[in-house]
Coordinates of C-alpha atoms in Angstrom, one line a residue:
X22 CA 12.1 -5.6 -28.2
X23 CA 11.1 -2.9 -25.8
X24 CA 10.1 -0.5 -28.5
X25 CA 7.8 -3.4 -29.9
X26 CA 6.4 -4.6 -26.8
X27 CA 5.2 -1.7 -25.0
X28 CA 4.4 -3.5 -22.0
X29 CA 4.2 -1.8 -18.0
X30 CA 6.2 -3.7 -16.3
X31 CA 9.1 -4.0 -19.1
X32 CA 9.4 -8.1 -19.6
X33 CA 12.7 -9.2 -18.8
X34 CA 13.7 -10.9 -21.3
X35 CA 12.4 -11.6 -24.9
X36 CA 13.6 -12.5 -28.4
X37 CA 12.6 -12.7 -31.9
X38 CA 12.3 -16.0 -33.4
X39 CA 11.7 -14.9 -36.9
X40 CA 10.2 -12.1 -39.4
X41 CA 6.6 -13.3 -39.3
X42 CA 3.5 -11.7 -37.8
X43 CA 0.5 -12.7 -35.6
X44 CA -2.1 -10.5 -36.9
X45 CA -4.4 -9.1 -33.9
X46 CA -6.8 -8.9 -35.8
X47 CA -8.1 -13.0 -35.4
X48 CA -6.7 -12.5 -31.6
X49 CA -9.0 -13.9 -28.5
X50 CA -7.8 -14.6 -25.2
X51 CA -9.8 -18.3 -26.1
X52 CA -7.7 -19.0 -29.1
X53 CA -4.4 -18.6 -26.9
X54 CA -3.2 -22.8 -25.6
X55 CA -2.0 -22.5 -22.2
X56 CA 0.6 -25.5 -20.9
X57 CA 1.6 -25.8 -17.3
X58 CA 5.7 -26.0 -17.1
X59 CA 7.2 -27.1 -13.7
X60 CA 11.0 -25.8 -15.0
X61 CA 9.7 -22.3 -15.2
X62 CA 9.5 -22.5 -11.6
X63 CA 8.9 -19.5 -10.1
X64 CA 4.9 -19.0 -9.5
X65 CA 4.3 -16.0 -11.0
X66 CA 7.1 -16.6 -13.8
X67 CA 5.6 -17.2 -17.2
X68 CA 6.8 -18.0 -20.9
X69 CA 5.1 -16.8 -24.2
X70 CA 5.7 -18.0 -27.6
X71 CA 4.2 -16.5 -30.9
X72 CA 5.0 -18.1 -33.9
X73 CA 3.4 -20.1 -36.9
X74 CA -0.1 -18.0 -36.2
X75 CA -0.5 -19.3 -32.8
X76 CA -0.4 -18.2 -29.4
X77 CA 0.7 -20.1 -26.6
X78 CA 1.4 -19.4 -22.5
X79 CA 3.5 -21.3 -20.2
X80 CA 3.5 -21.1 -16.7
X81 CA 4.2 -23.3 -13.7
X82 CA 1.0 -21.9 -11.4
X83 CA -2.1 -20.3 -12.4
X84 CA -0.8 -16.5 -11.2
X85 CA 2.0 -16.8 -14.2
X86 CA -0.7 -17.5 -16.3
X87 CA -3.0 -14.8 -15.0
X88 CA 0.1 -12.0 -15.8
X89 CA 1.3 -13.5 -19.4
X90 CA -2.7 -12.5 -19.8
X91 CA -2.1 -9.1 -18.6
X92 CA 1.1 -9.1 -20.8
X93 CA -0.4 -10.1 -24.1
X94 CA -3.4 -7.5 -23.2
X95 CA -1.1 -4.6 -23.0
X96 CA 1.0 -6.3 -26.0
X97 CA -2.2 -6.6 -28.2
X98 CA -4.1 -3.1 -27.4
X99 CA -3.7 -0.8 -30.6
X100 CA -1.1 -3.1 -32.5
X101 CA -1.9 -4.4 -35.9
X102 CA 0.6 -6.6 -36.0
X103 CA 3.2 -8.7 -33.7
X104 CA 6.4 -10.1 -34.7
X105 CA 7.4 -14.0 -33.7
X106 CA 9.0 -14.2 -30.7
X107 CA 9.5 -15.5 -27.4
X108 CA 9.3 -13.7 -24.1
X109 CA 10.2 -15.4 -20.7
X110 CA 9.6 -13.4 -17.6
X111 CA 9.5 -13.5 -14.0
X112 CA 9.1 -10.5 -10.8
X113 CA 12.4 -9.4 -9.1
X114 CA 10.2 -9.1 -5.6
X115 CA 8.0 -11.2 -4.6
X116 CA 6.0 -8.2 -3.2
X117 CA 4.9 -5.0 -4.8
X118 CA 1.9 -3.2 -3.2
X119 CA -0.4 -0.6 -3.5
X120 CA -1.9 1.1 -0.2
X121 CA -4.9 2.9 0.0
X122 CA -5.6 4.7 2.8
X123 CA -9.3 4.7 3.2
X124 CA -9.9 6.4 6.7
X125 CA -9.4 9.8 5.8
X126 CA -11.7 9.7 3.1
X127 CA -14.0 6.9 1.9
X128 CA -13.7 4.9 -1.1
X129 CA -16.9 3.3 -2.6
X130 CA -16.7 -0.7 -3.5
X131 CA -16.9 0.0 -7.1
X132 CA -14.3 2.9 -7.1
X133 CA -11.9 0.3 -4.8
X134 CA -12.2 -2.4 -7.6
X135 CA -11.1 -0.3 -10.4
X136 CA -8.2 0.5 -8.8
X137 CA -7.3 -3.2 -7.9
X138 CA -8.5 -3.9 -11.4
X139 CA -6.0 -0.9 -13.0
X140 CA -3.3 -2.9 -10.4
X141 CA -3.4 -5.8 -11.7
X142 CA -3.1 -4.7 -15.1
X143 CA 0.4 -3.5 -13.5
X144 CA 1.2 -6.7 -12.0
X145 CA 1.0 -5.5 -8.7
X146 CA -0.2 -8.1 -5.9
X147 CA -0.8 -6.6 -2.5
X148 CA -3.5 -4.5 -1.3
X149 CA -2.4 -2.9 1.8
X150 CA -6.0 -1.7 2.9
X151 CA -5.4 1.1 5.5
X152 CA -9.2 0.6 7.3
X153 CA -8.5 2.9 10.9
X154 CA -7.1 6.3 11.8
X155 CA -7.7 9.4 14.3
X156 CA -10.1 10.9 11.7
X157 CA -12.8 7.4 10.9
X158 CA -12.9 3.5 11.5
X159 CA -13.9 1.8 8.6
X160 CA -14.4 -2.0 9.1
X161 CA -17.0 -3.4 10.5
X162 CA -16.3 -5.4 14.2
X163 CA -19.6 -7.3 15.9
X164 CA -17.9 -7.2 19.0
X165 CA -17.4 -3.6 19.1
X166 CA -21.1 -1.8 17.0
X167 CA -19.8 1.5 18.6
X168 CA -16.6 1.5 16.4
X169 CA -19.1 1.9 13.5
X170 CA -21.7 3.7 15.2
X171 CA -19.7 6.5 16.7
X172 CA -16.1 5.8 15.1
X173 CA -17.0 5.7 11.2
X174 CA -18.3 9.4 11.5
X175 CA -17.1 12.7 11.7
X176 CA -18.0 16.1 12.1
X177 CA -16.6 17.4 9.7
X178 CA -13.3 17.6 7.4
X179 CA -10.6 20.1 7.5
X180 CA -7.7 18.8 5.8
X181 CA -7.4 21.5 3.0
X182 CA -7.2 25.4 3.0
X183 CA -11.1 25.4 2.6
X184 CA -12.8 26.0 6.4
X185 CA -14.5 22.7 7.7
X186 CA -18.0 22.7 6.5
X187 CA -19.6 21.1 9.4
X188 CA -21.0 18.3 7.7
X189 CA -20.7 14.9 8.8
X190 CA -18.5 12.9 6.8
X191 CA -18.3 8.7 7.2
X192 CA -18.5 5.3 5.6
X193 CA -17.8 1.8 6.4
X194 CA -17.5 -1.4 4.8
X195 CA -19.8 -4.4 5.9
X196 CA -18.3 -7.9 6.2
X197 CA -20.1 -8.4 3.4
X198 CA -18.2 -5.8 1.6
X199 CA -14.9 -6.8 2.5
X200 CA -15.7 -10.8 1.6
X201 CA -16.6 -9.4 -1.7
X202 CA -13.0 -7.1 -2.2
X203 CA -10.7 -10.1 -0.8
X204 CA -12.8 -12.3 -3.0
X205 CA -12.1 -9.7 -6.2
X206 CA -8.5 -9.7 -5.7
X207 CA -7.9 -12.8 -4.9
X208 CA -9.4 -13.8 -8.8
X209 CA -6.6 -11.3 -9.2
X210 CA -3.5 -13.0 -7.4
X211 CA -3.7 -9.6 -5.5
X212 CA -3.2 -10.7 -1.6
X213 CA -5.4 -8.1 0.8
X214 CA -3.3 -7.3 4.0
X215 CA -5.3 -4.9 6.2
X216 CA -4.5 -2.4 8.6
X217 CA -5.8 -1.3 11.9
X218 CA -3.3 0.9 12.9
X219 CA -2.7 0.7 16.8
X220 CA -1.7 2.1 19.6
X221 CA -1.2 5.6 18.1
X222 CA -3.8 7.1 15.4
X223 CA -7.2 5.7 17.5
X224 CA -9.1 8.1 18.1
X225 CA -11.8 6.7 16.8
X226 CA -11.6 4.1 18.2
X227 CA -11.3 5.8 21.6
X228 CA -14.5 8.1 20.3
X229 CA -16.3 5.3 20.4
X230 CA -14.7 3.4 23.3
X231 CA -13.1 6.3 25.8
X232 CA -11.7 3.7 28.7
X233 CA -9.7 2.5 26.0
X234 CA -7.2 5.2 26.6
X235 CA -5.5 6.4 29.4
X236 CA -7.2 9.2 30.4
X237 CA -10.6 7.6 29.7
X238 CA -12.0 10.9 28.8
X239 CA -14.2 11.3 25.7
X240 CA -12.4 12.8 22.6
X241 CA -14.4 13.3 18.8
X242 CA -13.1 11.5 16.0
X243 CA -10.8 13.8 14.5
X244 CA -11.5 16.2 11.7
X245 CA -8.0 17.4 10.3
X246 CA -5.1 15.8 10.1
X247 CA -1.9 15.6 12.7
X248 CA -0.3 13.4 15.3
X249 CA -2.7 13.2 18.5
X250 CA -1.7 12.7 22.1
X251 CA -4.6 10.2 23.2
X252 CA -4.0 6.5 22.2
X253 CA -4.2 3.2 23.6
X254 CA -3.5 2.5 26.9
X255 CA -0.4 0.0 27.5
X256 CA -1.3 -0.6 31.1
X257 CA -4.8 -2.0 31.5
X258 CA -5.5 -5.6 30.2
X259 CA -8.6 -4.1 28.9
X260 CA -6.8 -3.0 25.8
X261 CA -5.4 -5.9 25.1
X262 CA -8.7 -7.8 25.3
X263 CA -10.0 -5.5 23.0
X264 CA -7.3 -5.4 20.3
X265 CA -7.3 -9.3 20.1
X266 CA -11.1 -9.7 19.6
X267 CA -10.9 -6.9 16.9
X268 CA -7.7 -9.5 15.4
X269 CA -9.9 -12.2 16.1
X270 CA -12.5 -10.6 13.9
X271 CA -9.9 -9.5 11.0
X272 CA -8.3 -12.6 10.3
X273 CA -11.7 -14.3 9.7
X274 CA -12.0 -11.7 7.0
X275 CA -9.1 -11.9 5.7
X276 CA -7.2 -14.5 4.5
X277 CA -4.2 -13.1 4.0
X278 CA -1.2 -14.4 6.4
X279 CA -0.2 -10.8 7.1
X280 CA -2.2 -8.4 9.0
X281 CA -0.7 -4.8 9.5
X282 CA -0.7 -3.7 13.0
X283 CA 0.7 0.2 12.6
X284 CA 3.0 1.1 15.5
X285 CA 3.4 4.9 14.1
X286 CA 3.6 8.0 15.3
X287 CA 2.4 7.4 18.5
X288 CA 3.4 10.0 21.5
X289 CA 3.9 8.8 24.7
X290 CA 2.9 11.6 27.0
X291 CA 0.2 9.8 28.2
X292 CA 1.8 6.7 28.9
X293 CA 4.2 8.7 31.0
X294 CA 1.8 9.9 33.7
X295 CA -0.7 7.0 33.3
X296 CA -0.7 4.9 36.8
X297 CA -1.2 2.0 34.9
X298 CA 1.4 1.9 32.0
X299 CA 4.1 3.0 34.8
X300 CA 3.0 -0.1 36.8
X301 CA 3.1 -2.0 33.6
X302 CA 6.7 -0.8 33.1
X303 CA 8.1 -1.2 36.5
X304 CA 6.8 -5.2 36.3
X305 CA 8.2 -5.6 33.0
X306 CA 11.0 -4.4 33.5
X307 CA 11.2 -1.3 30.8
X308 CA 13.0 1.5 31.4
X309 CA 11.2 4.0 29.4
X310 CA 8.0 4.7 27.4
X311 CA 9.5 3.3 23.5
X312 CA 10.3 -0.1 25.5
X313 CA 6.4 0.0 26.6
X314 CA 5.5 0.2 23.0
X315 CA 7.7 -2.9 22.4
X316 CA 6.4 -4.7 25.0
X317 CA 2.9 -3.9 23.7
X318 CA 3.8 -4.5 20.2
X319 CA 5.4 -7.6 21.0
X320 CA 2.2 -9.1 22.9
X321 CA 0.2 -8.6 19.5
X322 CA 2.8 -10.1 17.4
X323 CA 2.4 -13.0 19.7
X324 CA -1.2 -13.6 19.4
X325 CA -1.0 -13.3 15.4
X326 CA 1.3 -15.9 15.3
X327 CA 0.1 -18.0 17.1
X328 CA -3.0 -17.4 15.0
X329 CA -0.5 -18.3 12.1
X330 CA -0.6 -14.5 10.8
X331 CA 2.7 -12.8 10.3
X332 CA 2.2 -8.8 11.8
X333 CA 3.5 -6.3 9.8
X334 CA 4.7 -3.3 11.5
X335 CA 5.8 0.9 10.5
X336 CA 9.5 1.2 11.2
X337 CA 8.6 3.3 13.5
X338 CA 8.0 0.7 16.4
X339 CA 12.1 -0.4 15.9
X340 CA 13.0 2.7 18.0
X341 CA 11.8 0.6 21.2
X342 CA 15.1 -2.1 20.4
X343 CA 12.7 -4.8 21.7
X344 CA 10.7 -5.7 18.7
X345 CA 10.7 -9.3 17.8
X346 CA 12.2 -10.5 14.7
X347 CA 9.1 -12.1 13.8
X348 CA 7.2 -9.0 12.6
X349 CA 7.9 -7.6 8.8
X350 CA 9.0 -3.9 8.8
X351 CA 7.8 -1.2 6.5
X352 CA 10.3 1.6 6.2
X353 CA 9.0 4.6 5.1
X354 CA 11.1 7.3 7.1
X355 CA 13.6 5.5 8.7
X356 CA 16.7 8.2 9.1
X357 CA 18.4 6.0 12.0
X358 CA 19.0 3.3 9.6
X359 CA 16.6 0.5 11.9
X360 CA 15.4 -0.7 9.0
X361 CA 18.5 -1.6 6.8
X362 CA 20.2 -3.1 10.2
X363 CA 16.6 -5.0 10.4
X364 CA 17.2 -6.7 7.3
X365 CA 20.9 -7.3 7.7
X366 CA 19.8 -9.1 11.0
X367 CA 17.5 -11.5 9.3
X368 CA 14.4 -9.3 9.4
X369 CA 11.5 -8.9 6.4
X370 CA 11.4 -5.4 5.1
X371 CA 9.0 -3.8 2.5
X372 CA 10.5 -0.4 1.0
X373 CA 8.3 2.7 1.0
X374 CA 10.4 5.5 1.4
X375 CA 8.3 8.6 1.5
X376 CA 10.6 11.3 -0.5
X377 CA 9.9 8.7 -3.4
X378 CA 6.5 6.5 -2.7
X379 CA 4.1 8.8 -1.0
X380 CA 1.9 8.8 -3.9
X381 CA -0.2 12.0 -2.0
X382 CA 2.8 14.0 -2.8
X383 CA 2.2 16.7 -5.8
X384 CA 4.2 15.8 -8.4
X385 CA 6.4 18.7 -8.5
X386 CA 7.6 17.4 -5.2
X387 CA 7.8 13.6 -6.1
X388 CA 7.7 13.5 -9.9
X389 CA 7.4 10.5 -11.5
X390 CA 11.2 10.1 -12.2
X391 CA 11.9 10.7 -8.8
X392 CA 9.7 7.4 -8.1
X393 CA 10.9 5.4 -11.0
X394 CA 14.7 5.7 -10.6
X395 CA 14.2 5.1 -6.8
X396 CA 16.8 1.7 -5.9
X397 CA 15.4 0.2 -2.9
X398 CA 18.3 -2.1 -2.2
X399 CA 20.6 0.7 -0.6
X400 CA 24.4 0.6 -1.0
X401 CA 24.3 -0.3 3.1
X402 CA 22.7 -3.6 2.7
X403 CA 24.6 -6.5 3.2
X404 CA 24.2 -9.3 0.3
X405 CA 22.2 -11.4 3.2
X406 CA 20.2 -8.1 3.9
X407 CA 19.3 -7.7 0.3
X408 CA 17.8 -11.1 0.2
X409 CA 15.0 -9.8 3.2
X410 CA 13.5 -6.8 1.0
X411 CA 10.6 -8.1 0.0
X412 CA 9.7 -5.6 -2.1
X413 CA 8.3 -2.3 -2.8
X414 CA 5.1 -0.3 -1.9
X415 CA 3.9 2.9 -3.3
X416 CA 1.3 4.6 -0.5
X417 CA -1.2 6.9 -1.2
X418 CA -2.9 8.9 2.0
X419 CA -6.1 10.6 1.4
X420 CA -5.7 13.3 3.6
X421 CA -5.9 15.7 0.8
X422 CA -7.6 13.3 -1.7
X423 CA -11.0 13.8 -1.1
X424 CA -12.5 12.3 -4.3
X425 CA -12.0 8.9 -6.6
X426 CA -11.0 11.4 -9.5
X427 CA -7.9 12.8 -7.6
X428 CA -7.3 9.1 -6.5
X429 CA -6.8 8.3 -10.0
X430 CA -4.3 11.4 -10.4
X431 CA -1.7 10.8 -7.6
X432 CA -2.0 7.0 -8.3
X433 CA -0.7 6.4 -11.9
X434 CA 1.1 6.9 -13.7
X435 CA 3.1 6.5 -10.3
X436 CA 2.1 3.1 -9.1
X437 CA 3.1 1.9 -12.2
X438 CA 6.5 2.8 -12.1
X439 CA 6.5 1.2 -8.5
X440 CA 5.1 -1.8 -10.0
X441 CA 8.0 -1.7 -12.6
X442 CA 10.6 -1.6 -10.2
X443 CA 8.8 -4.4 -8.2
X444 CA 9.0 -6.7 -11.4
X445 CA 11.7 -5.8 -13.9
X446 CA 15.4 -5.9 -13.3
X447 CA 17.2 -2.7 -12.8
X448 CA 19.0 -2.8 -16.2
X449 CA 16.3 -3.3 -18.1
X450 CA 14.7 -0.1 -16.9
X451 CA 14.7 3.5 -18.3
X452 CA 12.3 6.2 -17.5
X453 CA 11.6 7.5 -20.9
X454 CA 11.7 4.3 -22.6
X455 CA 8.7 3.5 -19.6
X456 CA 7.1 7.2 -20.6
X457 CA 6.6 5.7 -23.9
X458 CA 5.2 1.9 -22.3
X459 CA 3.0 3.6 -19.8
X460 CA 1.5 5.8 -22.4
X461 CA 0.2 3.2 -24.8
X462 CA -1.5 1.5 -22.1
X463 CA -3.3 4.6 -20.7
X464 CA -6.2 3.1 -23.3
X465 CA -6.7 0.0 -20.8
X466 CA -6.8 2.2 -17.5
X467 CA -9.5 4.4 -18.8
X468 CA -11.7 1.8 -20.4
X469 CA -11.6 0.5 -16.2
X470 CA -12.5 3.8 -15.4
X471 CA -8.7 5.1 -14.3
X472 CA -7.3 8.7 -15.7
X473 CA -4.0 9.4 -14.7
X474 CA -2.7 12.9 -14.5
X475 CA -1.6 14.4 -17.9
X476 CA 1.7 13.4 -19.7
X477 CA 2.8 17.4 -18.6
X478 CA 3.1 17.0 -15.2
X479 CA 4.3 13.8 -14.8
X480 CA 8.2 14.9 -14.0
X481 CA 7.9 18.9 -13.9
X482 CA 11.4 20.1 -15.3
X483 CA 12.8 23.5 -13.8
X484 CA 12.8 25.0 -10.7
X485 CA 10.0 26.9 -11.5
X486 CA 7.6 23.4 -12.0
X487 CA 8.9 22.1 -8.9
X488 CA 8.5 25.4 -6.5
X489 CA 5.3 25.8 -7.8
X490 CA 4.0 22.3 -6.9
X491 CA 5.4 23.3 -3.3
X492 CA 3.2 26.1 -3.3
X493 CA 0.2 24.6 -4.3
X494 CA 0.9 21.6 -1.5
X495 CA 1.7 24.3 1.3
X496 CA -1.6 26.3 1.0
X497 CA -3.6 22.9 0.4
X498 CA -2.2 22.3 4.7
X499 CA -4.6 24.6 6.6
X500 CA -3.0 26.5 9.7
X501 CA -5.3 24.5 11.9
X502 CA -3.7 20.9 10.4
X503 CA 0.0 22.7 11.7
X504 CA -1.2 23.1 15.1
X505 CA -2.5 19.6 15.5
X506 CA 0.4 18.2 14.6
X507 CA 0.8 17.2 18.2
X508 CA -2.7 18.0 20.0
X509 CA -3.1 18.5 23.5
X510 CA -7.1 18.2 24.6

């Protein structure tokens, strides 16, 4: 049935019932009788039968309707003729995401929707919207204008080999805006979870609000990319007050019962001369600077829940061995293993290992078979640890992404085969028989206004593909990038 089908993600299970056709040809989505079915039971699980010239869709909620729609679109596109059958299907994880990271460079409403619209197609159903960073803040808070005024501009953008230009470089979205995207995907099953990514990677935040760090000097809103040394301050109930009103102003926007709080990369040289985080510490009780971020952590994962929002955090903020089990983890690079013993423990975990779902990666270093044949239930998971992976997210920083057409490229075919892993069980999945699927479909993503990269470089084969892709990636990170890797003012 897969050769029939041609359908991203592969369904999991369908049969012929007979040698008959539906022709395409009289085929519209009105014509197709829809029936609500309580023993399909799973949500997004769906059931479609073709047979005697009709059309008909089962489902137990409207989101398995909405995907046997996307099902019969991809199933329909091209095909003159389909045999009888019947094709039952339901996700593996309830979670398979999609991040965009629209600090480093800014993605236009319209150019935002055709991606969620190419998504959907996909069946994926979380938008991870990554809205703050060192180099722009991109959400609009009426508590805080300055975050916008000062903090959504830059001056300038030095992320490739090219020099910095000078010129300013910004964008936000209006409330307005972001009503209109969580009201888009959500006509889409596609849940919105947005980040603002604290206490590391705030520098514009701090641009705009300098006694928010420790040093309370005045820093620019960073131009290239790195790891920089001035975040939030731990020790002064200032910061506090102003991460919870910017929560406040979030979850009013948003209403999605996850909110992503970061807890990445952030160094801790400040907090270790600061007066006030020492203080902090020595009344708390920590005994070093990761057990601060814990403690600070911990305080906003508090406040969300009492606010009935689940935080999500990095895997990062595990290394403090204080973080409370209420927070869902996102392992991306997570080499002492926190994560898996996170989820043996009884914690939530999304998968999105880097080597393999770091969809800014060149595809000589993360081809698309790399990403499709990724298993993210590791051998060291227990059988109860298995059962807290929620799922899969592929993540695509826009540090060297600078336009909506390369957007396109490192997205797909990649998300796709992310999406595929998030949905179809791992027998039924083979990276050339999905070559074939994703191909036919590539029709659909350009009529939204998605090109993927071309079939060729997909999975380069050879050493030679693959060094060259390294090449290409290594010049793209300019000298000055290096350096800033951890920036002293």
């Amino acid at each position: 049935m897969d050769e029939t089908l041609f359908c991203v993600p592969n369904p999991n299970h369908a049969c012929r019932k007979g040698e008959g056709v539906y022709l395409t040809a009289s085929y519209r989505p009105e014509q197709v009788k829809t029936t609500r079915d309580p023993a399909i039971g799973h949500p997004e699980g769906y059931r479609i039968r073709i047979q005697h010239g009709e059309i008909t869709v089962e489902s137990a909620a409207p989101a398995g309707e909405f995907y046997a729609f996307q099902t019969l679109r991809q199933m329909m596109h091209g095909a003159r003729a389909l045999p009888e059958l019947c094709l039952c299907d339901e996700p593996v994880f309830p979670y398979r995401g999609f991040m965009i990271d629209c600090a480093r460079h800014f993605f236009t409403v319209d150019e935002l929707k055709k991606m969620i619209d190419a998504a959907a197609l996909y069946k994926l159903n979380k938008f991870h919207w990554h809205l703050t960073d060192d180099q722009g803040w991109r959400i609009q808070i009426d508590s805080f204008p300055l975050l916008t005024q000062i903090g959504s501009r830059r001056a300038g953008s030095h992320f490739n080999r090219e020099k910095n230009t000078g010129e300013e470089y910004g964008g936000f979205y209006t409330k307005d805006q972001i009503r209109e995207i969580v009201d888009y995907c959500t006509q889409r099953f596609i849940e919105v979870i947005p980040e603002i990514d604290i206490p590391g990677h705030t520098s514009a935040a701090i641009a705009a609000y300098p006694h928010l760090s420790c040093t309370q000097e005045a820093i620019p809103v960073r131009i290239c990319g790195g790891i920089f040394r001035d975040i939030l301050c731990a020790g002064r109930e200032s910061t506090y007050d102003f991460v919870f009103r910017v929560l406040d102003e979030v979850i009013e926007l948003f209403p999605s019962k996850r909110i992503h709080i970061g807890g990445d990369e952030a160094p801790k040289d400040r907090w270790n001369k600061c007066p006030h985080c020492r203080a902090a510490m020595e009344r708390e009780h920590i005994t070093d600077a990761e057990g601060l971020q814990g403690y600070f952590m911990n305080r906003v994962i508090d406040y969300l829940t009492a606010k009935g929002v689940r935080a999500t955090v990095w895997n990062d903020a595990l290394k403090s061995g204080n973080l409370k089990n209420g927070a869902t983890v996102q392992m991306w690079m997570d080499r002492g293993g926190y994560s898996v013993r996170r989820a043996n423990r009884g914690g939530q975990v999304v998968v999105s290992d880097f080597s393999h779902y770091y969809m800014d990666y060149p595809y000589g270093l993360t081809p698309l078979e790399k990403t499709y044949n990724y298993r993210p239930l590791v051998p060291e998971l227990t059988f109860a640890g298995e059962k807290n992976i929620l799922g899969v997210e592929g993540e695509l920083w826009t540090e060297h992404v600078p336009d909506f057409a390369r957007l396109c490229y490192q997205a797909y075919p990649r998300f796709a085969a992310i999406a595929e892993t998030g949905w179809t069980r791992a027998e039924r999945k083979n990276i050339y028989n999905f070559e074939r699927r994703f191909q036919k479909s590539i029709p659909l993503l350009e009529e939204i206004g998605v090109t993927p990269a071309p079939l060729g470089e997909w999975s380069p084969r050879g050493l030679a593909g693959r060094l060259g892709a390294a090449r290409f990636f290594l010049r793209s990170i300019n000298a000055d990038t290096v350096k800033n890797q951890l920036d002293i003012k």
